[in-house]
Amino acid sequence: MKRLNGRHANQLRSIRITRNYTKYAEGSALIEFGDTKVICTVSVENGVPRFLKGQGQGWLTAEYGMLPRATGTRNQREAIRGKQGGRTLEIQRLIGRSLRAALDMSKLNDVTLYVDCDVIQADGGTRTASITGAMVALVDALKVMKKCGDLKANDLLKHMIASVSVGMYKGEPMLDLDYLEDSSAETDLNVVMTSTGSFIEIQGTAEITPFQLADLNAMLTLAQKGITEIFKLQNAILAN
Amino acid sequence: MKRLNGRHANQLRSIRITRNYTKYAEGSALIEFGDTKVICTVSVENGVPRFLKGQGQGWLTAEYGMLPRATGTRNQREAIRGKQGGRTLEIQRLIGRSLRAALDMSKLNDVTLYVDCDVIQADGGTRTASITGAMVALVDALKVMKKCGDLKANDLLKHMIASVSVGMYKGEPMLDLDYLEDSSAETDLNVVMTSTGSFIEIQGTAEITPFQLADLNAMLTLAQKGITEIFKLQNAILAN
Amino acid sequence: MKRLNGRHANQLRSIRITRNYTKYAEGSALIEFGDTKVICTVSVENGVPRFLKGQGQGWLTAEYGMLPRATGTRNQREAIRGKQGGRTLEIQRLIGRSLRAALDMSKLNDVTLYVDCDVIQADGGTRTASITGAMVALVDALKVMKKCGDLKANDLLKHMIASVSVGMYKGEPMLDLDYLEDSSAETDLNVVMTSTGSFIEIQGTAEITPFQLADLNAMLTLAQKGITEIFKLQNAILAN
Amino acid sequence: MKRLNGRHANQLRSIRITRNYTKYAEGSALIEFGDTKVICTVSVENGVPRFLKGQGQGWLTAEYGMLPRATGTRNQREAIRGKQGGRTLEIQRLIGRSLRAALDMSKLNDVTLYVDCDVIQADGGTRTASITGAMVALVDALKVMKKCGDLKANDLLKHMIASVSVGMYKGEPMLDLDYLEDSSAETDLNVVMTSTGSFIEIQGTAEITPFQLADLNAMLTLAQKGITEIFKLQNAILAN
Amino acid sequence: MKRLNGRHANQLRSIRITRNYTKYAEGSALIEFGDTKVICTVSVENGVPRFLKGQGQGWLTAEYGMLPRATGTRNQREAIRGKQGGRTLEIQRLIGRSLRAALDMSKLNDVTLYVDCDVIQADGGTRTASITGAMVALVDALKVMKKCGDLKANDLLKHMIASVSVGMYKGEPMLDLDYLEDSSAETDLNVVMTSTGSFIEIQGTAEITPFQLADLNAMLTLAQKGITEIFKLQNAILAN
Amino acid sequence: MKRLNGRHANQLRSIRITRNYTKYAEGSALIEFGDTKVICTVSVENGVPRFLKGQGQGWLTAEYGMLPRATGTRNQREAIRGKQGGRTLEIQRLIGRSLRAALDMSKLNDVTLYVDCDVIQADGGTRTASITGAMVALVDALKVMKKCGDLKANDLLKHMIASVSVGMYKGEPMLDLDYLEDSSAETDLNVVMTSTGSFIEIQGTAEITPFQLADLNAMLTLAQKGITEIFKLQNAILAN
């Protein structure tokens, strides 16, 4: 079955990552999954949150936002609503947990890394694109820290992290859903994996029809395939 | 391996559900998973949110809260902080999605069901207890609606829903983690299922160590076993 | 005149106090005045507010909340409204002032007691029940502090405190109004007293008809009678 | 015993009421109780709150504020804190309840009266001054409404309202406490009465020492004396 | 052309400044530009904002507010809206910048001056009246600081500051617009100047018709004339 | 005098405008003034604010934001602070006023145009770049509306609008300050003009040294020169 967008069921969208997209941040990237575009920056600041003070550890925290007209109809600006919505909080908590899993925090002495993922244009998969793009910006920020003498050792980075969404669409597993597909998929599954092939996070939601264990395993297989390709891309980009 | 709390790896805590726990709500239940205690109420109100107006549909929305001293150390009251935290929003969105999956909304004409889950005492698994307890309160609320002539047909309820948490603890899958276990578990997985044996939601997070596909399947098997027992309990309670 | 609820004008509702209702708080109680049910906890924390720093004193502060469906029709959750309402603030200020009057703060060295009163079900008199129940939880919290060596002397507690509401209903003074009575009472008077027979707080409001000095004195006499009975109950409960 | 400020125990401060203090409001007054100065305005607007729609009734609501430097040390502006404090809400609720007791709301057809009391300078007794001053502004606003044909009948105003504070100071009852006296008074009692000699509201708080029934009655006698003088003043001012 | 209010195009309204209008603030003034009335206070507090800590400097910050019925129709109280509006923030930033330009902050060692401008009645030109009145209160506050030994040198005050609005009204430049004129002026220009004849701030807005360079220069000439008169008035008031 | 950045005093930075930068908005542009980069979108929605209802008019409103790491050091996200800052509000009010001056609102029947200007990277002049870029996006949005039949006439657009900043830097007037220059400029002046050569808005602030009338006229001359060049650029871009 060909998809509306012409892709095969197991085919990723065209992915582009532009490193050093902004001039101030220690690490930054523009990541594009088809028409989904996210600016990811990593900022390095001294100090840690109160619950970590005096433990010789570091911290990483993430924030997520969307420009009001990143979507088909304009959304109210969260700064005007006076608070971040539930979806935003859910996503930025996921990004933070995922990237913290890439680092050995005990080697990040009293430093906080702020990850900002701001969606310029949304066409499905913004949270998985954010994690994947922020990982690249994070590697660049670590390099800057090392150059500045902030990091003594190489082993702060435990492994790379990448993420993709999969779904059940008309009864078939599909890789990397765009907005149209996502809107009518029966099930939506976000997967975060390490470059060593383990899982960091899986979040599956039956939007319309409950799913079976077999569906889950089929979707996870597809996700593994997609994430393997994404790791290749991350490596290629970072090798330049 | 015996657990600290004396349970077997595949053993649920003692679960108690007290129906009609409060006198005003159309449906209500106190659910206890060991020392975790949650008051669940379902309130029926006329009207639907703006995005559903004029479609002849109904809606169900959930809110979650915790008394400040439901936990070992006191948490700031969210009404004083001026907003619900990210964890709260994440949980109440999960409860809402899960319970909506139990109903055929198109038969709930211009009515909104408000589900409130308030944790009186927290010892791990508050979100899964909330879903499980609210399902019972929801059935009772539907009965009240039917008595009052609000519902024409029997088939509003598609199936029952229940939820449990599982985790990897010292390398082994464990059912229904309490707070102590949850704090040191490598992986935490929340599972929501239908009484017809399908999945509504799975959310797995590697807190410490990434997990493997085999771990995931072992945890899901355990979750299915636990949820099957919980469905029996729900049925028994509702049969009284 | 018999009341709608079958009580005599000078008769309290059935009052029950369950000590140690929750497992974490230093002191806790469930108090029931008929169908009004409030969970009261007292949490002990090191540190005092800024205005007391360095004075060797302690502090006690109270917060009050209501579950959304504690009442006949559901109220919006204050954590979602983004602030506590005027009624809530008024009540929690009253609870705090009343309980502070029970203690010699100068002997509570750099410790803050947080009193949380959360209404599970409301049928009139929630503020007076809160004060009465929190007093019991406070005594238990002081015992825990003493066991832990936090308190050197016995005389921190100056006297017990209890509270009840009275009102003018169809021209007659009535003790301990329930919600139905309260809604149509001409005057509502909340009274807080010490176990030594003095007044800590009186708040009287003519809801419908202005009241006379004679009415006030009749209501106060009734309140004194009711509070004397409540002190007996508190003592009996604490003697177990 | 002479008071610090040279007054007798039963002596009011010098009270001045300036009618029509601002040019836009339907009714307005500057009230001065010694150094306490409050601008009171009454604004007339069409429409009523939702809970009164379609009942042919009116409503009156009050708001209270204090300029940041109305006091000895500057207070943070509530518009910057982002919310009104508990004391502010408590006071404005009291002002609203008190003034509503002066009117027959059923004759105020679909009109809302907004009472604003803004303290320019605070030296004790701001809430009682606010009620007393706003009553005068309210009478003037009713006259404007009548001129404009908004009110068919004379009997909207049931009676005048006035308020004063009394207290126990060094064991003696004192009338109309200023800030210095209030800060060290054992008990503080705010009294609102009708011009027909009945009580609308009494709020007594033992700040330092619990009070006896005899104290309460002595304070109320003093309050009645003071309020009687205030009614004379209100009448004289309104007669001009 | 005579103006609606009878003034000449280059004529200020009657301006009155009452020094020491409130008893607590280190400096205070009531300023009246015709029917526009603003209470200005200057409060002196130890400490500076974080970004100035440890630099031996001082700071001045301004806040602006309006009583709800300072205007023809009542505005919602900002403390109830939960935030200051854009206009308010814009004005208080202007007041702060303008008055900071009057002082040599490096001689104001670790002290913050809080300027509060609260509009009691608004009839156009509230921001320019605020700046002009607050300047007088500031001089008085500096005198108090000097008396108290807080200031070693005379030269903290670099020059006086005053402000006026001008506009194009029916094609002609007009000085000191009142509300009616301002509402229908083509262009509105606020000017802040030093007593040494230089500009601190100009803000010109074409409300209806774009303006030409010649208009701008005509308006500035008028503003200079008006501000010169205002400086004379400030000096006369401060000489008493 | 050569500037630090190598430009002449009267030289603009390199300006680039990319039309249709995002795929959903009716009009959109990325505008770059050197390293300052702003995404401008114009969204067309039916309906007008309450104060315009039933008048057959339209409205245009603008919002401004900055990505947290658009600057050298990271700023807190306004959605997390819970409100927009004073600077943000001031800028978005300026953008809105300026663009409204370009349109004949009476021909925009019951439609609201939302202008969003989001700064991706900030290097001085973000507000003037926002106005200039949003003008281009606005023209494209009007074209879309016309294609869709929303606009009957050509004359909705009265003229183009553009904006630039100028300043006094080391005693000399300079065009289009970058961040480094702006930080140490004595005076900063933002100018908004029509393509017909008139002024819409001028805002001049003496940051360090008060300025003279001659300085102002020199800066305005420079601004006119710069804006004339910008209009040429806008026209060239729109001609493609």
Short mmCIF file of C-alpha atoms in Angstrom, two decimals, chain E residues 38-239:
data_model
loop_
_atom_site.label_atom_id
_atom_site.label_comp_id
_atom_site.label_asym_id
_atom_site.label_seq_id
_atom_site.Cartn_x
_atom_site.Cartn_y
_atom_site.Cartn_z
CA VAL E 38 -2.02 61.76 40.20
CA ILE E 39 -0.60 60.82 43.59
CA CYS E 40 3.18 60.37 43.31
CA THR E 41 5.23 58.84 46.10
CA VAL E 42 8.92 58.01 46.37
CA SER E 43 9.92 55.26 48.80
CA VAL E 44 13.52 54.65 49.80
CA GLU E 45 14.59 51.07 50.49
CA ASN E 46 17.93 49.45 51.11
CA GLY E 47 19.10 46.92 48.56
CA VAL E 48 19.29 46.88 44.77
CA PRO E 49 18.10 44.45 42.09
CA ARG E 50 20.28 41.43 41.46
CA PHE E 51 21.92 42.80 38.29
CA LEU E 52 23.37 45.71 40.32
CA LYS E 53 24.50 43.84 43.42
CA GLY E 54 28.01 44.58 44.63
CA GLN E 55 28.58 47.52 42.29
CA GLY E 56 28.07 50.30 44.82
CA GLN E 57 25.26 51.71 42.70
CA GLY E 58 21.63 52.51 43.33
CA TRP E 59 18.47 52.05 41.33
CA LEU E 60 15.16 53.76 40.68
CA THR E 61 12.09 51.93 39.49
CA ALA E 62 8.58 53.21 38.81
CA GLU E 63 5.10 51.74 38.95
CA TYR E 64 1.94 53.25 37.57
CA GLY E 65 -1.66 52.48 38.35
CA MET E 66 -5.11 53.89 37.89
CA LEU E 67 -8.06 53.63 40.24
CA PRO E 68 -10.79 51.64 38.45
CA ARG E 69 -13.12 54.62 38.20
CA ALA E 70 -10.48 57.24 37.43
CA THR E 71 -12.05 57.31 33.97
CA GLY E 72 -15.44 57.91 32.38
CA THR E 73 -16.28 54.23 32.33
CA ARG E 74 -14.92 51.87 34.96
CA ASN E 75 -11.86 49.78 34.08
CA GLN E 76 -11.21 46.37 35.54
CA ARG E 77 -8.79 46.47 38.47
CA GLU E 78 -5.42 45.11 37.34
CA ALA E 79 -4.97 43.23 40.63
CA ILE E 80 -8.08 41.25 39.67
CA ARG E 81 -7.10 40.74 36.02
CA GLY E 82 -3.96 39.22 37.50
CA LYS E 83 -1.55 41.33 35.55
CA GLN E 84 -0.70 44.85 34.50
CA GLY E 85 -1.81 45.75 31.00
CA GLY E 86 0.48 46.72 28.16
CA ARG E 87 -0.36 50.42 28.47
CA THR E 88 0.46 50.38 32.18
CA LEU E 89 3.79 48.66 31.64
CA GLU E 90 4.68 51.04 28.84
CA ILE E 91 3.94 54.06 31.00
CA GLN E 92 5.77 52.88 34.10
CA ARG E 93 8.83 52.01 32.03
CA LEU E 94 8.76 55.54 30.62
CA ILE E 95 8.46 57.10 34.09
CA GLY E 96 11.35 54.99 35.40
CA ARG E 97 13.67 55.77 32.48
CA SER E 98 12.87 59.48 32.70
CA LEU E 99 13.56 59.83 36.41
CA ARG E 100 16.68 57.69 36.30
CA ALA E 101 17.98 60.25 33.80
CA ALA E 102 17.75 62.87 36.57
CA LEU E 103 20.09 61.08 38.94
CA ASP E 104 23.69 59.99 39.08
CA MET E 105 23.01 56.39 40.11
CA SER E 106 26.64 55.77 40.99
CA LYS E 107 26.18 58.01 44.04
CA LEU E 108 23.11 56.18 45.32
CA ASN E 109 24.93 53.41 47.17
CA ASP E 110 22.87 50.19 47.37
CA VAL E 111 19.58 52.02 47.68
CA THR E 112 16.47 51.56 45.54
CA LEU E 113 13.96 54.35 45.03
CA TYR E 114 10.42 53.13 44.31
CA VAL E 115 8.32 55.69 42.48
CA ASP E 116 4.57 55.05 42.58
CA CYS E 117 2.26 57.09 40.39
CA ASP E 118 -1.40 56.36 40.99
CA VAL E 119 -4.01 58.17 38.94
CA ILE E 120 -6.99 59.25 41.00
CA GLN E 121 -8.71 60.97 38.08
CA ALA E 122 -7.74 60.85 34.43
CA ASP E 123 -8.38 63.57 31.88
CA GLY E 124 -5.49 63.09 29.46
CA GLY E 125 -1.77 63.43 30.03
CA THR E 126 -1.51 61.08 33.01
CA ARG E 127 1.96 59.87 32.07
CA THR E 128 3.43 63.32 31.63
CA ALA E 129 1.78 64.52 34.85
CA SER E 130 3.20 61.46 36.62
CA ILE E 131 6.75 62.24 35.54
CA THR E 132 6.41 65.91 36.46
CA GLY E 133 4.87 65.22 39.86
CA ALA E 134 7.19 62.35 40.73
CA MET E 135 10.18 64.63 40.05
CA VAL E 136 9.00 66.89 42.89
CA ALA E 137 8.47 63.94 45.22
CA LEU E 138 11.92 62.69 44.29
CA VAL E 139 13.58 65.94 45.29
CA ASP E 140 11.84 65.75 48.66
CA ALA E 141 12.88 62.13 49.12
CA LEU E 142 16.51 63.06 48.41
CA LYS E 143 16.28 65.74 51.09
CA VAL E 144 15.03 63.18 53.61
CA MET E 145 17.86 60.84 52.66
CA LYS E 146 20.37 63.62 53.14
CA LYS E 147 18.97 64.53 56.55
CA CYS E 148 19.27 60.89 57.54
CA GLY E 149 22.88 60.92 56.43
CA ASP E 150 22.32 58.55 53.52
CA LEU E 151 23.88 60.84 50.94
CA LYS E 152 27.34 62.28 51.21
CA ALA E 153 27.31 64.65 48.29
CA ASN E 154 25.05 67.25 46.75
CA ASP E 155 25.49 66.19 43.19
CA LEU E 156 23.28 63.11 43.05
CA LEU E 157 20.66 65.21 41.27
CA LYS E 158 21.96 66.09 37.82
CA HIS E 159 19.03 68.27 36.75
CA MET E 160 15.28 68.46 37.04
CA ILE E 161 13.01 66.56 34.64
CA ALA E 162 9.57 67.54 33.41
CA SER E 163 7.18 66.30 30.78
CA VAL E 164 4.23 67.43 28.74
CA SER E 165 2.14 66.12 25.87
CA VAL E 166 1.53 67.96 22.62
CA GLY E 167 -0.46 66.98 19.57
CA MET E 168 -1.71 67.87 16.13
CA TYR E 169 -5.40 68.66 16.46
CA LYS E 170 -7.36 69.66 13.37
CA GLY E 171 -4.04 70.34 11.66
CA GLU E 172 -2.68 72.64 14.34
CA PRO E 173 -0.14 71.95 17.08
CA MET E 174 -1.67 72.07 20.56
CA LEU E 175 -0.10 72.04 24.00
CA ASP E 176 -1.16 69.76 26.87
CA LEU E 177 -4.12 67.88 25.40
CA ASP E 178 -6.98 66.90 27.64
CA TYR E 179 -8.84 63.62 27.15
CA LEU E 180 -11.38 64.94 24.65
CA GLU E 181 -8.71 66.53 22.46
CA ASP E 182 -6.42 63.53 22.79
CA SER E 183 -9.17 61.19 21.60
CA SER E 184 -9.54 63.02 18.33
CA ALA E 185 -5.99 64.34 17.79
CA GLU E 186 -4.26 63.22 14.61
CA THR E 187 -0.92 62.88 16.37
CA ASP E 188 0.05 62.56 20.01
CA LEU E 189 3.59 63.37 21.18
CA ASN E 190 4.93 62.93 24.69
CA VAL E 191 8.08 64.86 25.49
CA VAL E 192 10.39 64.56 28.50
CA MET E 193 13.09 67.20 28.94
CA THR E 194 15.79 68.21 31.37
CA SER E 195 15.89 71.60 33.03
CA THR E 196 19.07 72.16 30.99
CA GLY E 197 16.98 72.09 27.80
CA SER E 198 17.82 68.68 26.43
CA PHE E 199 15.55 65.81 25.51
CA ILE E 200 15.27 62.61 27.52
CA GLU E 201 12.45 60.98 25.61
CA ILE E 202 10.12 61.73 22.73
CA GLN E 203 7.31 59.40 21.74
CA GLY E 204 5.17 60.43 18.84
CA THR E 205 2.32 58.41 17.41
CA ALA E 206 0.18 59.16 14.38
CA GLU E 207 -3.20 58.08 15.68
CA ILE E 208 -5.15 59.01 12.58
CA THR E 209 -3.01 60.85 10.01
CA PRO E 210 0.75 60.40 9.48
CA PHE E 211 2.70 63.53 10.42
CA GLN E 212 5.39 65.53 8.65
CA LEU E 213 8.76 66.67 9.87
CA ALA E 214 7.42 70.24 10.05
CA ASP E 215 4.58 69.10 12.32
CA LEU E 216 7.09 67.37 14.57
CA ASN E 217 9.21 70.49 14.90
CA ALA E 218 6.18 72.66 15.58
CA MET E 219 5.03 70.28 18.30
CA LEU E 220 8.50 70.15 19.85
CA THR E 221 8.67 73.94 19.98
CA LEU E 222 5.35 74.00 21.78
CA ALA E 223 6.49 71.29 24.17
CA GLN E 224 9.64 73.23 25.00
CA LYS E 225 7.56 76.31 25.80
CA GLY E 226 5.24 74.30 28.06
CA ILE E 227 8.02 72.46 29.83
CA THR E 228 9.84 75.73 30.53
CA GLU E 229 6.74 76.96 32.34
CA ILE E 230 6.46 73.70 34.23
CA PHE E 231 10.05 73.94 35.44
CA LYS E 232 9.25 77.39 36.83
CA LEU E 233 6.30 75.94 38.67
CA GLN E 234 8.34 73.02 40.06
CA ASN E 235 10.98 75.45 41.28
CA ALA E 236 8.43 77.74 42.90
CA ILE E 237 6.80 74.82 44.69
CA LEU E 238 10.12 73.44 45.88
CA ALA E 239 11.26 76.87 47.07
#
